[in-house]
């Protein structure tokens, strides 16, 4: 069982930056693939970024490549999402998720979810 708590969301102007954090409980955090997803009002939950257990392999949605960076600190049971050059279309609730499977981009591949943190980018 893994419990996830996101933080770091807020209101930022276009072009600005935010860093999201996701703190995980449980002693087996390092064995999980971690991912970030986002959901805008009236839209489906979409994959943003993922990272394997060691942190050596990362993968991103095309819409955020070059602007967002996912990382993890297994000693702190925490995964991060650094978001730079933010755009109004990045506005959404951002969710942290954990998967005991191989790295994936689908919602159904992740077992555990946080409660989400709101990111709002003003133009």
XYZ file of C-alpha atoms in Angstrom:
123
model
C 0.000 0.000 0.000
C 1.274 3.447 -0.964
C -0.223 6.778 0.050
C 0.640 9.834 -2.028
C 0.348 13.512 -1.117
C 1.023 16.235 -3.671
C 2.042 19.813 -2.919
C 3.443 22.846 -4.692
C 0.559 23.855 -6.909
C -0.621 27.431 -7.221
C -1.219 30.394 -9.490
C 1.564 31.527 -11.800
C 1.855 33.792 -14.818
C 2.577 32.405 -18.248
C 6.304 31.837 -18.655
C 6.770 31.179 -14.971
C 7.793 28.049 -13.098
C 6.442 25.773 -10.399
C 7.830 22.698 -8.691
C 5.407 20.005 -7.624
C 6.302 17.460 -4.973
C 4.713 14.129 -4.164
C 5.511 12.538 -0.821
C 4.917 8.815 -0.559
C 4.413 6.640 2.479
C 5.602 3.066 2.623
C 8.956 1.357 2.687
C 8.787 0.095 -0.888
C 8.633 3.470 -2.653
C 11.815 2.771 -4.588
C 10.244 -0.251 -6.260
C 7.451 1.749 -7.896
C 7.299 3.474 -11.223
C 6.062 7.009 -10.557
C 4.083 9.265 -12.818
C 2.431 12.642 -13.063
C -0.912 13.120 -14.766
C -3.151 16.145 -15.172
C -6.823 16.772 -15.674
C -8.364 19.990 -16.935
C -12.073 20.744 -16.368
C -14.263 18.667 -18.636
C -11.326 16.693 -20.012
C -9.834 13.270 -19.434
C -6.887 12.660 -17.151
C -3.745 12.762 -19.293
C -0.230 11.467 -18.806
C 2.436 14.129 -18.246
C 5.657 12.419 -17.163
C 6.960 9.159 -15.749
C 10.114 7.860 -14.091
C 11.356 4.345 -13.415
C 12.378 3.032 -10.004
C 16.015 4.132 -10.221
C 15.341 7.523 -11.771
C 17.583 6.787 -14.752
C 14.728 6.493 -17.247
C 12.201 9.261 -17.747
C 9.515 9.817 -20.365
C 7.211 12.708 -21.194
C 4.125 13.700 -23.081
C 5.016 15.607 -26.244
C 3.207 18.679 -24.938
C 5.644 19.108 -22.036
C 8.946 17.849 -23.461
C 11.713 20.356 -22.953
C 9.703 22.297 -20.350
C 8.960 19.793 -17.558
C 11.394 17.569 -15.700
C 10.470 14.628 -13.477
C 12.872 13.398 -10.823
C 12.807 11.312 -7.651
C 14.652 11.022 -4.372
C 14.178 7.495 -3.057
C 15.848 8.377 0.241
C 13.107 10.955 0.831
C 10.273 8.921 -0.736
C 9.506 11.878 -2.956
C 8.973 12.491 -6.657
C 9.135 15.951 -8.195
C 7.853 17.704 -11.291
C 9.732 20.850 -12.249
C 7.589 22.881 -14.612
C 9.174 25.721 -16.577
C 7.885 28.017 -19.324
C 4.347 27.398 -18.180
C 1.485 28.080 -20.555
C -2.211 28.729 -19.882
C -2.974 25.333 -21.423
C -0.985 23.708 -18.600
C -3.767 24.720 -16.201
C -5.157 21.568 -14.575
C -5.254 19.488 -11.432
C -1.995 17.562 -11.301
C -1.967 14.054 -9.854
C 0.901 11.909 -8.663
C 0.573 8.170 -9.253
C 2.474 4.984 -8.466
C 2.639 1.808 -10.498
C 3.915 -1.634 -9.602
C 4.015 -2.523 -13.294
C 6.456 -1.606 -16.025
C 6.606 2.086 -16.975
C 3.465 3.222 -18.775
C 1.428 6.221 -19.820
C -2.111 5.006 -19.222
C -4.223 5.780 -16.168
C -5.129 2.107 -15.838
C -1.470 1.143 -15.392
C -1.174 3.000 -12.097
C -2.340 1.477 -8.811
C -2.186 4.401 -6.397
C -3.137 8.063 -6.726
C -2.786 11.251 -4.751
C -5.573 13.733 -4.192
C -4.231 16.236 -6.715
C -2.920 19.793 -6.617
C -4.271 22.686 -8.673
C -1.995 24.497 -11.101
C -3.357 27.648 -12.708
C -1.403 29.567 -15.347
C -2.663 33.041 -16.170
C -2.068 34.700 -19.524
